[in-house]
GROMACS .gro file of C-alpha atoms in nm:
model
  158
    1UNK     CA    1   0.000   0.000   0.000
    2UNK     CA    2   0.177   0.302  -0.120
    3UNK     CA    3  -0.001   0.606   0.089
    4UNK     CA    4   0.033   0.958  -0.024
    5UNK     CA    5  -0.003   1.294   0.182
    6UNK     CA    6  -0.096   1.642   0.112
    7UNK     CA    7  -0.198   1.942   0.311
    8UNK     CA    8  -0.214   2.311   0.447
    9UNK     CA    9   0.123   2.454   0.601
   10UNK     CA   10   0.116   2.723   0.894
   11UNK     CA   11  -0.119   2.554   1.087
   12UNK     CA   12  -0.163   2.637   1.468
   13UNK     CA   13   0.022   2.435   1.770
   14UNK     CA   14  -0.379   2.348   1.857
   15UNK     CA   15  -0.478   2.235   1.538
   16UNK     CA   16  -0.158   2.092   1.480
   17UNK     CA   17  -0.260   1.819   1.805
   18UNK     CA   18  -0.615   1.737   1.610
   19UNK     CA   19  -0.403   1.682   1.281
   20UNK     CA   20  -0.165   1.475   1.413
   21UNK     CA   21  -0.443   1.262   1.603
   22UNK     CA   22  -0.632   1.232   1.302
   23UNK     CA   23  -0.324   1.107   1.131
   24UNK     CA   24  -0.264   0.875   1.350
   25UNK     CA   25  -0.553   0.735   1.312
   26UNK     CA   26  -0.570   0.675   0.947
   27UNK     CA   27  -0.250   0.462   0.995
   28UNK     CA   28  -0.392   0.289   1.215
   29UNK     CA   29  -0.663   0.178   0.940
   30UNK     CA   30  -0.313   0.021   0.751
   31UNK     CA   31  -0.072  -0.274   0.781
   32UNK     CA   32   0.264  -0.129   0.869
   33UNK     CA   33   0.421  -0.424   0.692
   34UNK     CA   34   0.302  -0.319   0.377
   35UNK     CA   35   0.301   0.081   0.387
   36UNK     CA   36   0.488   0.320   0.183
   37UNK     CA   37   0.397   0.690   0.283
   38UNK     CA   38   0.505   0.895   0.010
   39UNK     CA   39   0.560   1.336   0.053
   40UNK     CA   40   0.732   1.622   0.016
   41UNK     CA   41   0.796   1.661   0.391
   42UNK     CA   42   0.740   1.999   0.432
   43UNK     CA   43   0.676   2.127   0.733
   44UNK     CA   44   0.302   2.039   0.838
   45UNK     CA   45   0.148   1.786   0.764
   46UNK     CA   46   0.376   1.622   0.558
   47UNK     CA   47   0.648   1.561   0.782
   48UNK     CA   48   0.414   1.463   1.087
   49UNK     CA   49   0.281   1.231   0.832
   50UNK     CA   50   0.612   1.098   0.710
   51UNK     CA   51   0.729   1.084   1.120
   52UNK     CA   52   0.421   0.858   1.205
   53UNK     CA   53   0.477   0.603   0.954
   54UNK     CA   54   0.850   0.568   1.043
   55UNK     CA   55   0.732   0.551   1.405
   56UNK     CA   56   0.460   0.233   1.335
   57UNK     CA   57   0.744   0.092   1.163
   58UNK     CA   58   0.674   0.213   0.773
   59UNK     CA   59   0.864   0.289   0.528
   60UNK     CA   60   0.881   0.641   0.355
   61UNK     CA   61   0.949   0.796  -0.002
   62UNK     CA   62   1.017   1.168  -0.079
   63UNK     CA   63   0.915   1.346  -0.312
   64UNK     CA   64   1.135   1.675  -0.385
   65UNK     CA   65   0.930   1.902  -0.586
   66UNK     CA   66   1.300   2.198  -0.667
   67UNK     CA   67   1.682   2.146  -0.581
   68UNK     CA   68   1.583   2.503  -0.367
   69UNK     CA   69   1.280   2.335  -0.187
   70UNK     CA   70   1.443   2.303   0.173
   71UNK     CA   71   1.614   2.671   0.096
   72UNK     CA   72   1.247   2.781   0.117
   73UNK     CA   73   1.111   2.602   0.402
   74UNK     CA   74   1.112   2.751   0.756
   75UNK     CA   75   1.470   2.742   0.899
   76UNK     CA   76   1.312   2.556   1.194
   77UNK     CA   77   1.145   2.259   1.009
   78UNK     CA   78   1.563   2.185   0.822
   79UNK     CA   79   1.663   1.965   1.103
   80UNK     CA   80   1.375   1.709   1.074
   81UNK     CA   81   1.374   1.804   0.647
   82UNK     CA   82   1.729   1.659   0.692
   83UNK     CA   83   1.648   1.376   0.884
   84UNK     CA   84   1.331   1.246   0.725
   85UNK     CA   85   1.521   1.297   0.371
   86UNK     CA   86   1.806   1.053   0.498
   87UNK     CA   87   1.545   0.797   0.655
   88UNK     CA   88   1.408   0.788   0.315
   89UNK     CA   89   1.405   0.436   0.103
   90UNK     CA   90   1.346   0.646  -0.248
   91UNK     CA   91   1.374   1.016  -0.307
   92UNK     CA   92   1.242   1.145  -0.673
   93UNK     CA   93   1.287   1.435  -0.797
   94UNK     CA   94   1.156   1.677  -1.085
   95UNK     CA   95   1.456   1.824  -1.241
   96UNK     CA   96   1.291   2.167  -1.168
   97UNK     CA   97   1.589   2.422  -0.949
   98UNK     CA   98   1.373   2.659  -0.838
   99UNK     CA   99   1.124   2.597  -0.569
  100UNK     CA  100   0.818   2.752  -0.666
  101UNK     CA  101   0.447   2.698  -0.713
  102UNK     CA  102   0.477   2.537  -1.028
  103UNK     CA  103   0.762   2.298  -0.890
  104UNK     CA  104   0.597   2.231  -0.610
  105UNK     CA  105   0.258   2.125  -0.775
  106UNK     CA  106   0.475   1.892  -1.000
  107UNK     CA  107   0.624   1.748  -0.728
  108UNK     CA  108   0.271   1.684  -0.561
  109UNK     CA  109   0.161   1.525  -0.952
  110UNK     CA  110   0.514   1.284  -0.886
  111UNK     CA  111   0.380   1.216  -0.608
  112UNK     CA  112  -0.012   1.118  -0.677
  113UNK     CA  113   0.138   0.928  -0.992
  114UNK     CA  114   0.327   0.687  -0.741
  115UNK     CA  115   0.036   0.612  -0.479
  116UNK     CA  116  -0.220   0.412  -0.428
  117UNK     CA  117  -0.492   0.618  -0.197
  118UNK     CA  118  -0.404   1.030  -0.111
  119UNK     CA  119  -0.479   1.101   0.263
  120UNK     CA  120  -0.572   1.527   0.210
  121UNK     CA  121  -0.541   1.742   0.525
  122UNK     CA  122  -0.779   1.997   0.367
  123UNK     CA  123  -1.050   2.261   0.503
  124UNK     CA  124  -1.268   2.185   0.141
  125UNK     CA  125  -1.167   2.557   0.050
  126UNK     CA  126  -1.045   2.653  -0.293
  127UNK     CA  127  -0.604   2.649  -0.308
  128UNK     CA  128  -0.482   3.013  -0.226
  129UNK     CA  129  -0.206   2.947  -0.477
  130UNK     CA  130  -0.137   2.751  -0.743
  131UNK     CA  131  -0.047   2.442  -0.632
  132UNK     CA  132  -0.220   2.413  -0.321
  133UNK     CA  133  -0.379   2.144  -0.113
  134UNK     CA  134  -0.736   2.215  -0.309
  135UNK     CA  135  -0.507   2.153  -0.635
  136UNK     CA  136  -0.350   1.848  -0.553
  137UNK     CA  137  -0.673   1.683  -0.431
  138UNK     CA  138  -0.853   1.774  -0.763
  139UNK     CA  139  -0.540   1.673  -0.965
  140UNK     CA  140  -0.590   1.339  -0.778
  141UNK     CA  141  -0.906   1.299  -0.819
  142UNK     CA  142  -0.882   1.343  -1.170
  143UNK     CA  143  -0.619   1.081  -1.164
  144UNK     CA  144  -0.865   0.868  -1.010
  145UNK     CA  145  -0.660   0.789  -0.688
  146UNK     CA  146  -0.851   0.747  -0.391
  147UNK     CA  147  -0.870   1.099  -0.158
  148UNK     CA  148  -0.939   1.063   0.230
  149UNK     CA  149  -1.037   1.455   0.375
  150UNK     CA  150  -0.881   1.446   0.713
  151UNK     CA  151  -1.002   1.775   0.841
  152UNK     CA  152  -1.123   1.739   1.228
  153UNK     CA  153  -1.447   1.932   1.372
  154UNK     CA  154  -1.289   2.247   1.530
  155UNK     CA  155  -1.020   2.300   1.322
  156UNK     CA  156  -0.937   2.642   1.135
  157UNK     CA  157  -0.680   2.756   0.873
  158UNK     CA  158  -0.589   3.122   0.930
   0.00000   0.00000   0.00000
């Protein structure tokens, strides 16, 4: 079971908690054995994602959408960028240098072309760039690979 994640950056340290919960409890619906997450591991969801299944014993794949992608992640998430992109059994790559919107919505169409299902961490509201959660979801969708909306009851995007 190759298991694919997208979802909203900058989220707060409260909703953060429900994510995480609700992340952990998709995994839980999966045999560890068998299950490849696959992301970008950007901070967010992604890498709380990618850190769960290595936790329950998974296996991860990376997905790096520009050779400038960590350059433009907060300095704070680099540490565990670094360490989830050496715990990695496969990195791919686009060929694309510079990290932006484009890049990183090929990276995300890398990524939905090597899953099986697409677990979303979305609010349901349109992307607010090109690129964005809402895009990847429809791209998948269109794709036909299965999407599951985790999105708990109380939780807001600013």
């Amino acid at each position: 079971m190759r298991l694919g994640i997208t979802g909203h950056r900058g989220l707060s340290a409260a909703v953060e908690r429900l994510i995480r919960d609700a992340l952990e409890a998709e995994l839980q619906k999966c045999d560890m054995a068998e299950l490849c997450g696959v992301s970008c591991i950007a901070d967010g969801p992604d890498a709380w994602f990618a850190e769960a299944v290595l936790a329950r014993g998974g296996r991860i794949e990376v997905v790096v959408p520009a050779e400038q992608y960590r350059d433009g992640l907060p300095t704070s998430h680099h540490a565990a960028y670094d360490t989830l992109l050496e715990r990695a059994a496969e990195t791919h790559h686009t060929g694309i240098c510079e990290s932006t919107s484009q890049a990183h919505m090929a990276g995300s169409e890398i990524l939905v072309g090597l899953i099986d299902s697409l677990v979303a961490v979305w609010d349901g509201e349109p992307a607010r760039g090109h690129g964005g959660t809402a895009d990847v979801v429809g791209y998948a969708r269109r794709m036909g690979v299965p999407v599951r909306v985790v999105w708990p009851e109380g939780a807001t995007r600013s």
